[in-house]
Amino acid sequence: MNHAVIPIIAQGATKQRKREAPKGRRVDPAALAEVQALLGESSRQADLLIEHLHKIQDRFGSLSAAHLAALAQEMRLAQTEVYEVASFYHHFDIVKEGDNAPAALTVRVCDGLSCEMAGAKDLLAKLPAILGKEVRVIAAPCIGRCEQAPAVAVGQFPIANATCENVAAAVEAKHTTHTATAEGFIDLAGYEAQGGYALLKQCIAGTHEVESVIKTMEDSGLRGLGGAGFPAGRKWRIVRGEAGPRLMAVNIDEGEPGTFKDRTYLETDPHRFLEGMLIAAWVTGVEAIYIYLRDEYHGCRGMLEAELAKLKAAPPMADMPEIHLRRGAGAYICGEESAMIESIEGKRGMPRLRPPYVAQVGLFGRPTLEHNFETLYWVRDILEKGGVWFSSFGRHGRKGLRSFSVSGRVKEPGVKLAPAGTTIQELIDEHCGGMLDGHELYAYLPGGASGGILPASLNAIPLDFDTLQEYGCFIGSAAVIVLSQHDTAVNAARNMMNFFKHESCGQCTPCRVGTAKATTLMDAPKWDLPLLADLSAVMRDASICGLGQAAPNPMDCVIKYFPHELA
């Protein structure tokens, strides 16, 4: 052995032993004190990471590297884990060391299809000069106010039918937050005065047996109204059959462009949904409930916090499940049930591979009853009036009721409660006051961004689950966007694909690369149809979740139904 190298080896070992500082950023004492004061007595458990990130962003306007490092130490998490979660969500602004913090106020201009048709691009072009450098103006994906297009959020304050003038006025008046209650809002006292929670109390008292409740739900034919359409009664039966403890996750993320029905009902009658939620929890033996509300619904969150506090102060049932209200952070993918569960757990909203299914291994590894807001909203009416009552509605051979979110070129956009199977022409003529003056029906999206695009010649298709697949479309959450002869299907499809590119979580290559490649190909003056067909097939066959699988729908529909636009 060459003894000459021994001192060198020993010297290196000594240097390694003397390294006292941990790898990664050192925690700044001042930043740590600020984070500790901000969190107060709140739990530091890992699933509250996103909630705590919101607290820092709300207080300081952004997330500095120093605050992220301090939060990691306070929650006993790796700094990389905190950073990867914060950087995943659109509403978190991370400021790297040496960079300037964003403007104190952010104005988000929705560039969803309905808002684009109503003039969002003009607002994006003009507002920066009008509002000045102290205000950041950015384009944002659908903010769930398509009936108010163009919609703008000044901070967390929504502006309906936005103009440069009313946005500037809101900025000047420092309108940055609000509480959402619509005309005719029913609070807890008003709801109980109308017989609210009596049904839940009857269930607890034994007036209604669990089996009879499930049977009524099955007889109603009610299916999941978030888009998937799984029979609600069957889901209750499946989850109840799993070993406890069981949990419940309620999806009010509602990020599908064109969809705003959940927000509309929540702003008027929140306790009808809450009673349905508690009945479902009673039937399935749920021990805790997590409500996931999209961050864009800031006013709804304040209202819901207040009404939940009233409910907890005077619970309508003994041993009421603990209810947790969790806040999204701007990620469309979290509307997918397993991605939402990942987000509730304080992680990036990455869809899970299945099986196992959420009903078996869901939130925190427990059997989980996952429901959309509107599905639970109908529970009370169905149980009080009978399953046959709900299924008695319908047209053209379909059964049930549908809440259609209608936007675009109609005189009276909004949430339209209509029989399942109503056609687009019936919806426009009977519920929307007809088309806008000077506009004729040219095309329509029956199911939001991912539901495809159909021409006016197919205006007699019953709109419901299972009726649109043969046309390359689906109803999803019944988000209907109406186009006229002043619009093109090509531009609509481009808008949708840009949205999917922006919202892809990036987990799987077919979706991450496919949406980006499709966007480039669709922006070309002449579409490469064979290449787009190959790309569509790969995205449909190999994407992990519905985002990538359905993203080609608008593109494929343009090729199939609107070839004249590509000539």
XYZ file of C-alpha atoms in Angstrom:
567
model
C 0.000 0.000 0.000
C 1.263 3.498 -0.773
C 1.473 5.175 2.642
C 1.749 8.574 1.024
C -1.973 8.634 0.353
C -3.019 7.894 3.929
C -2.857 11.523 5.149
C -4.892 12.640 2.171
C -7.613 10.063 2.855
C -7.617 10.922 6.541
C -7.772 14.609 5.751
C -10.822 14.072 3.514
C -12.536 11.993 6.178
C -11.865 14.685 8.747
C -13.437 17.322 6.519
C -16.552 15.186 6.088
C -16.875 14.680 9.824
C -16.601 18.408 10.445
C -19.594 19.237 8.186
C -22.174 20.411 10.731
C -24.706 22.249 8.572
C -27.466 20.157 6.966
C -27.720 20.026 3.212
C -30.064 22.574 1.713
C -30.918 26.165 2.595
C -30.177 27.363 6.117
C -33.302 28.544 7.918
C -33.420 32.275 8.546
C -34.410 32.937 12.204
C -36.543 35.949 11.286
C -38.455 34.002 8.610
C -38.940 31.119 11.049
C -40.377 33.472 13.661
C -42.797 34.913 11.089
C -43.988 31.466 10.032
C -44.380 30.329 13.649
C -46.434 33.414 14.481
C -48.570 32.950 11.386
C -49.312 29.284 12.093
C -49.931 29.903 15.784
C -51.444 26.874 17.476
C -52.387 25.182 14.185
C -51.345 21.581 13.760
C -48.136 20.975 11.833
C -49.327 17.661 10.384
C -48.181 17.045 6.816
C -51.610 17.109 5.169
C -51.981 20.782 6.162
C -49.039 21.855 3.994
C -51.199 23.521 1.334
C -53.324 25.250 3.980
C -50.163 26.689 5.571
C -48.773 27.742 2.196
C -51.981 29.707 1.671
C -51.522 31.438 5.022
C -48.050 32.603 4.048
C -49.137 33.707 0.572
C -52.187 35.543 1.945
C -50.055 37.376 4.495
C -46.990 38.250 2.407
C -48.391 38.180 -1.136
C -45.936 35.508 -2.277
C -43.776 32.619 -1.067
C -40.151 33.534 -0.467
C -37.388 30.944 -0.375
C -36.754 31.873 3.258
C -40.384 31.276 4.240
C -40.510 27.946 2.376
C -37.386 26.761 4.207
C -38.823 27.906 7.536
C -42.129 26.150 6.857
C -40.280 22.948 5.998
C -38.451 23.025 9.318
C -41.583 23.875 11.259
C -43.527 20.988 9.668
C -40.540 18.596 9.774
C -40.667 18.126 6.008
C -37.892 18.111 3.440
C -37.416 21.476 1.742
C -37.747 19.775 -1.634
C -41.142 18.394 -0.610
C -42.427 21.830 0.330
C -41.039 23.392 -2.845
C -42.429 20.748 -5.192
C -45.913 21.155 -3.721
C -45.812 24.956 -3.798
C -44.533 25.003 -7.382
C -47.235 22.597 -8.591
C -50.201 24.925 -7.969
C -50.873 27.997 -10.100
C -51.998 30.272 -7.268
C -48.734 30.100 -5.348
C -46.146 32.704 -6.342
C -42.648 31.518 -5.443
C -40.035 34.257 -5.316
C -36.517 32.979 -5.849
C -33.609 34.587 -4.050
C -32.611 37.790 -5.830
C -35.898 38.112 -7.719
C -38.477 40.816 -7.094
C -41.781 39.878 -5.497
C -44.850 40.122 -7.752
C -47.048 43.197 -7.618
C -49.099 43.548 -4.453
C -52.324 43.015 -6.397
C -52.988 40.473 -9.125
C -55.846 40.816 -11.597
C -56.741 37.517 -13.252
C -58.581 37.747 -16.562
C -60.320 34.488 -17.430
C -59.315 33.325 -20.904
C -61.712 30.382 -21.012
C -63.757 29.944 -24.175
C -66.888 31.764 -22.968
C -64.826 34.702 -21.730
C -62.695 34.747 -24.871
C -65.841 35.037 -26.981
C -67.014 37.896 -24.745
C -63.832 39.966 -25.143
C -61.245 38.676 -22.662
C -58.368 39.208 -25.115
C -59.253 42.878 -25.403
C -59.178 43.208 -21.610
C -55.798 41.492 -21.419
C -54.415 43.886 -24.024
C -55.699 47.090 -22.413
C -55.733 46.550 -18.631
C -51.940 46.577 -17.971
C -51.598 50.140 -19.269
C -54.738 51.292 -17.459
C -53.897 49.749 -14.079
C -50.186 50.532 -14.077
C -47.104 48.700 -12.876
C -48.382 48.309 -9.302
C -50.953 45.787 -10.518
C -50.111 42.494 -12.199
C -52.538 41.480 -14.981
C -52.415 37.844 -16.051
C -54.507 35.430 -18.072
C -56.136 32.719 -15.974
C -57.948 29.500 -16.824
C -61.704 29.278 -16.231
C -62.692 30.801 -12.874
C -66.192 29.281 -12.804
C -68.194 32.358 -13.797
C -68.875 31.639 -17.459
C -72.410 33.045 -17.307
C -70.857 36.393 -16.334
C -68.366 36.497 -19.209
C -65.967 38.103 -19.458
C -65.100 37.384 -15.822
C -62.186 38.912 -13.940
C -60.865 38.408 -10.414
C -59.323 41.437 -8.712
C -57.418 39.658 -5.995
C -60.199 37.387 -4.768
C -62.981 39.777 -5.776
C -64.916 38.601 -8.869
C -66.057 41.098 -11.489
C -69.007 39.993 -13.608
C -69.326 41.190 -17.213
C -65.973 42.876 -16.798
C -64.981 46.048 -18.585
C -61.840 48.125 -18.288
C -63.903 50.654 -16.359
C -65.411 48.375 -13.694
C -62.129 46.517 -13.191
C -60.265 49.801 -12.712
C -62.972 50.959 -10.295
C -62.617 47.782 -8.235
C -58.853 48.220 -8.092
C -59.224 51.870 -7.075
C -61.729 50.979 -4.340
C -59.446 48.154 -3.156
C -62.182 45.565 -3.624
C -60.090 42.428 -3.232
C -62.358 40.077 -1.313
C -66.056 39.357 -0.845
C -68.537 36.956 0.718
C -70.684 34.985 -1.712
C -74.394 34.978 -1.040
C -76.866 35.231 -3.862
C -80.350 36.701 -3.798
C -82.578 34.413 -1.746
C -79.662 32.945 0.217
C -80.827 30.475 2.868
C -78.718 30.338 6.029
C -78.978 27.697 8.769
C -81.915 29.329 10.544
C -83.821 29.763 7.308
C -83.100 26.224 6.217
C -84.284 24.726 9.501
C -87.419 26.885 9.318
C -88.182 25.162 6.003
C -87.827 21.684 7.505
C -84.120 21.378 6.984
C -82.244 18.584 8.820
C -85.540 16.938 9.824
C -84.809 14.122 7.373
C -81.333 13.587 8.824
C -82.769 13.474 12.342
C -85.354 10.921 11.209
C -82.577 8.748 9.786
C -80.631 8.923 13.048
C -83.795 8.118 15.036
C -84.416 4.980 12.983
C -87.459 6.193 11.054
C -85.555 5.383 7.860
C -83.404 2.279 7.679
C -80.090 2.295 5.886
C -81.166 -0.312 3.351
C -84.331 1.584 2.440
C -82.340 4.783 1.937
C -79.841 3.060 -0.366
C -82.700 1.393 -2.258
C -84.415 4.759 -2.800
C -81.185 6.229 -4.126
C -80.760 3.285 -6.484
C -84.368 3.583 -7.678
C -83.869 7.266 -8.468
C -81.157 6.486 -10.992
C -79.102 9.408 -9.657
C -75.596 9.281 -11.076
C -72.480 11.222 -10.125
C -72.990 14.758 -11.410
C -69.342 15.744 -11.414
C -68.906 14.098 -14.796
C -68.142 10.419 -14.236
C -71.780 9.394 -13.847
C -71.288 6.461 -11.456
C -74.614 5.457 -9.800
C -74.760 7.144 -6.385
C -76.718 4.432 -4.569
C -74.342 1.727 -5.766
C -71.361 3.776 -4.582
C -72.907 4.067 -1.117
C -73.405 0.304 -0.993
C -69.823 -0.396 -2.066
C -68.239 1.952 0.481
C -70.477 0.720 3.294
C -69.272 -2.809 2.555
C -65.622 -1.873 3.101
C -63.969 -2.254 6.493
C -63.811 0.924 8.586
C -62.743 3.492 9.432
C -64.188 5.154 6.352
C -63.784 8.719 5.151
C -65.586 11.035 2.737
C -64.220 13.521 0.199
C -66.491 16.101 -1.429
C -65.408 17.602 -4.727
C -66.257 21.282 -5.246
C -63.216 21.957 -7.395
C -65.436 22.526 -10.471
C -62.621 23.485 -12.818
C -64.126 22.270 -16.100
C -64.400 25.303 -18.430
C -68.060 26.131 -18.822
C -69.114 24.720 -15.446
C -70.534 26.846 -12.629
C -73.585 24.920 -11.345
C -72.038 23.911 -8.017
C -71.087 27.508 -7.233
C -74.590 28.710 -8.111
C -76.309 26.224 -5.789
C -73.731 26.732 -3.040
C -74.315 30.491 -3.067
C -78.052 30.031 -2.517
C -78.785 26.839 -0.535
C -75.629 25.407 1.088
C -77.389 23.446 3.823
C -79.336 21.326 1.321
C -75.961 20.033 0.193
C -74.665 19.697 3.765
C -77.687 17.670 4.869
C -77.290 15.339 1.889
C -73.615 15.012 2.778
C -74.372 14.068 6.390
C -77.035 11.550 5.316
C -74.530 9.921 2.964
C -72.006 9.863 5.818
C -74.561 8.215 8.116
C -75.466 5.567 5.547
C -71.860 4.639 4.834
C -70.492 4.960 8.368
C -68.086 7.780 7.593
C -66.015 9.113 10.489
C -64.644 12.310 8.940
C -65.504 14.472 5.925
C -63.165 16.577 3.792
C -64.704 19.257 1.560
C -62.365 20.367 -1.227
C -63.342 23.825 -2.498
C -61.571 25.504 -5.410
C -59.556 28.586 -4.508
C -61.395 30.724 -7.063
C -64.532 30.458 -4.889
C -63.130 32.663 -2.154
C -66.485 34.154 -1.213
C -68.071 30.726 -1.006
C -65.323 29.620 1.349
C -66.013 32.473 3.762
C -69.727 31.771 3.677
C -69.256 28.035 4.103
C -66.884 28.522 7.031
C -69.526 30.638 8.759
C -72.372 28.178 8.119
C -70.273 25.175 9.182
C -69.430 26.972 12.433
C -73.159 27.420 13.101
C -73.779 23.761 12.308
C -71.010 22.565 14.612
C -72.330 24.792 17.418
C -75.760 23.126 17.185
C -75.156 19.755 15.494
C -78.244 18.061 14.051
C -76.879 14.626 15.009
C -74.930 13.111 17.855
C -71.355 12.146 17.009
C -71.465 14.237 13.849
C -68.460 13.452 11.658
C -65.708 16.013 11.858
C -65.902 18.274 8.815
C -62.704 19.702 7.315
C -62.848 22.446 4.688
C -59.791 22.300 2.441
C -58.720 24.960 -0.030
C -57.564 24.243 -3.555
C -54.767 26.280 -5.094
C -55.547 26.510 -8.777
C -55.175 23.129 -10.473
C -57.815 21.733 -12.835
C -56.402 18.237 -12.438
C -57.599 18.207 -8.819
C -61.128 17.758 -10.118
C -60.075 14.156 -10.795
C -60.976 12.233 -7.640
C -57.616 10.655 -6.860
C -55.723 13.879 -7.642
C -58.086 15.712 -5.288
C -57.322 13.165 -2.569
C -53.592 13.654 -3.085
C -54.131 17.416 -2.707
C -56.180 16.981 0.479
C -53.248 14.975 1.826
C -51.021 18.014 1.253
C -49.289 16.748 -1.869
C -49.140 17.571 -5.567
C -52.415 16.784 -7.309
C -51.165 13.774 -9.259
C -53.793 11.183 -10.296
C -53.248 7.711 -8.902
C -53.042 4.528 -10.895
C -56.025 2.234 -10.361
C -56.772 -0.289 -8.960
C -57.063 0.040 -6.027
C -60.044 2.338 -6.363
C -60.822 5.260 -4.075
C -63.759 3.392 -2.540
C -61.277 0.773 -1.338
C -58.045 2.710 -0.721
C -58.657 6.425 -0.838
C -57.961 9.324 1.493
C -55.154 8.493 3.954
C -55.349 4.908 2.720
C -58.904 4.404 3.969
C -62.092 3.451 2.055
C -63.463 6.769 0.835
C -66.858 7.919 -0.383
C -66.083 10.544 -3.027
C -68.914 12.725 -4.322
C -69.494 15.846 -6.359
C -71.349 18.703 -4.678
C -74.485 18.494 -6.825
C -74.903 14.746 -6.340
C -75.293 15.348 -2.601
C -77.487 18.401 -3.225
C -80.250 16.128 -4.572
C -80.238 13.590 -1.725
C -82.855 15.328 0.442
C -85.364 15.830 -2.381
C -84.976 12.244 -3.554
C -85.439 10.727 -0.098
C -88.388 12.977 0.766
C -90.196 12.631 -2.570
C -89.046 9.142 -3.568
C -86.727 7.741 -6.159
C -89.571 7.477 -8.662
C -90.124 11.242 -8.376
C -86.611 11.983 -9.635
C -86.681 9.357 -12.363
C -90.110 10.568 -13.555
C -88.460 13.563 -15.198
C -86.825 13.197 -18.573
C -87.272 13.543 -22.310
C -86.574 11.423 -25.318
C -86.401 8.229 -23.293
C -84.041 9.572 -20.632
C -84.715 9.793 -16.874
C -83.910 12.351 -14.197
C -83.029 16.028 -13.962
C -79.902 17.813 -15.143
C -78.421 21.144 -14.090
C -77.007 22.567 -17.308
C -74.415 25.352 -17.009
C -75.115 27.312 -20.187
C -72.864 30.079 -21.496
C -71.895 31.565 -24.817
C -74.105 33.163 -27.467
C -77.471 32.918 -25.705
C -79.642 35.703 -24.318
C -80.004 34.233 -20.827
C -76.953 32.225 -19.742
C -76.935 30.527 -16.352
C -77.776 27.277 -14.583
C -80.823 25.708 -16.216
C -82.606 22.849 -14.449
C -84.130 20.747 -17.204
C -85.195 17.141 -17.811
C -82.406 14.750 -18.708
C -82.422 14.196 -22.457
C -83.274 17.803 -23.303
C -81.682 18.707 -26.648
C -79.500 21.732 -27.252
C -82.247 23.348 -29.323
C -84.811 22.831 -26.554
C -82.357 24.144 -23.993
C -81.739 27.326 -25.990
C -85.358 27.944 -26.932
C -87.100 26.993 -23.685
C -84.570 27.937 -21.021
C -82.161 30.527 -22.447
C -84.454 32.972 -24.232
C -83.039 32.009 -27.612
C -79.798 33.039 -29.272
C -78.414 36.559 -28.969
C -79.713 38.973 -31.581
C -77.742 38.591 -34.784
C -76.484 35.136 -33.820
C -77.516 31.712 -35.080
C -76.558 28.360 -33.598
C -73.407 27.137 -35.334
C -71.887 24.670 -32.875
C -71.944 23.707 -29.218
C -69.859 22.002 -26.563
C -72.151 19.596 -24.667
C -69.732 18.803 -21.845
C -67.236 21.581 -21.319
C -63.668 21.598 -22.559
C -63.289 17.832 -22.714
C -66.768 16.949 -23.987
C -66.166 17.622 -27.679
C -67.782 19.998 -30.183
C -70.892 19.286 -32.256
C -72.375 21.174 -35.227
C -75.807 22.803 -35.267
C -77.030 20.063 -37.611
C -76.847 17.682 -34.627
C -79.160 19.797 -32.491
C -81.632 16.988 -31.706
C -79.357 14.663 -29.702
C -80.705 14.031 -26.176
C -78.176 15.485 -23.743
C -77.491 12.894 -21.070
C -75.090 10.198 -19.979
C -74.477 7.547 -22.648
C -76.152 9.459 -25.513
C -73.174 11.327 -26.937
C -70.410 8.727 -27.073
C -71.247 7.591 -30.599
C -70.640 11.163 -31.742
C -67.219 11.328 -30.063
C -68.522 13.475 -27.192
C -69.876 13.162 -23.650
C -71.976 15.285 -21.297
C -69.608 15.278 -18.308
C -70.829 17.889 -15.830
C -73.310 19.283 -18.379
C -71.329 22.422 -19.180
C -72.882 23.685 -22.418
C -71.084 26.403 -24.389
C -73.002 27.771 -27.378
C -71.201 29.051 -30.489
C -72.684 31.099 -33.321
C -71.741 31.862 -36.908
C -69.419 34.549 -35.551
C -67.223 31.853 -33.980
C -65.222 28.939 -35.324
C -64.823 25.425 -34.028
C -61.112 25.614 -34.831
C -60.580 28.538 -32.473
C -62.681 26.827 -29.809
C -60.572 23.665 -30.097
C -57.362 25.701 -29.902
C -58.611 27.384 -26.749
C -59.408 24.002 -25.202
C -56.064 22.432 -26.106
C -54.164 25.396 -24.723
C -56.114 24.920 -21.515
C -55.206 21.226 -21.342
C -51.556 22.022 -22.028
C -51.572 24.528 -19.165
C -53.369 22.177 -16.774
C -51.629 18.869 -17.463
C -50.044 17.713 -14.221
C -47.056 16.397 -16.200
C -47.031 12.970 -14.605
C -47.434 10.959 -17.805
C -45.694 11.580 -21.118
C -48.725 11.075 -23.440
C -50.579 13.941 -21.764
C -47.650 16.225 -20.922
C -46.017 16.035 -24.355
C -49.202 15.279 -26.284
C -51.088 18.414 -25.275
C -48.037 20.588 -26.003
C -47.445 18.966 -29.388
C -51.120 19.150 -30.309
C -51.185 22.853 -29.436
C -48.276 23.503 -31.801
C -49.818 21.458 -34.612
C -53.225 23.110 -34.199
C -51.703 26.599 -34.332
C -50.342 25.872 -37.795
C -52.265 27.323 -40.777
C -52.714 23.798 -42.153
C -53.265 20.866 -39.780
C -51.197 17.709 -40.197
C -54.175 15.362 -39.962
C -52.328 11.997 -39.975
C -49.964 13.153 -37.230
C -52.830 14.553 -35.153
C -54.681 11.241 -35.522
C -51.652 9.320 -34.244
C -51.228 11.747 -31.388
C -54.904 11.437 -30.435
C -54.688 7.635 -30.347
C -51.613 7.644 -28.102
C -53.118 10.174 -25.689
C -56.361 8.231 -25.421
C -54.708 4.838 -24.981
C -51.791 5.699 -22.701
C -52.701 8.678 -20.508
C -53.172 7.903 -16.823
C -56.347 9.921 -16.248
C -59.249 11.548 -18.021
C -57.456 14.804 -18.789
C -55.116 13.277 -21.345
C -57.670 10.715 -22.495
C -60.311 13.352 -23.285
C -58.078 16.244 -24.389
C -58.210 15.188 -28.087
C -62.029 15.332 -28.192
C -62.395 18.955 -29.405
C -59.601 18.478 -31.947
C -61.050 15.232 -33.286
C -64.529 16.765 -33.498
C -63.227 19.651 -35.623
C -61.653 17.169 -38.032
C -64.853 15.088 -38.163
C -67.594 17.726 -38.187
C -65.954 20.953 -39.381
C -63.583 19.958 -42.212
C -64.561 23.087 -44.146
C -62.757 25.183 -41.508
C -59.545 23.286 -42.243
C -59.702 23.599 -46.018
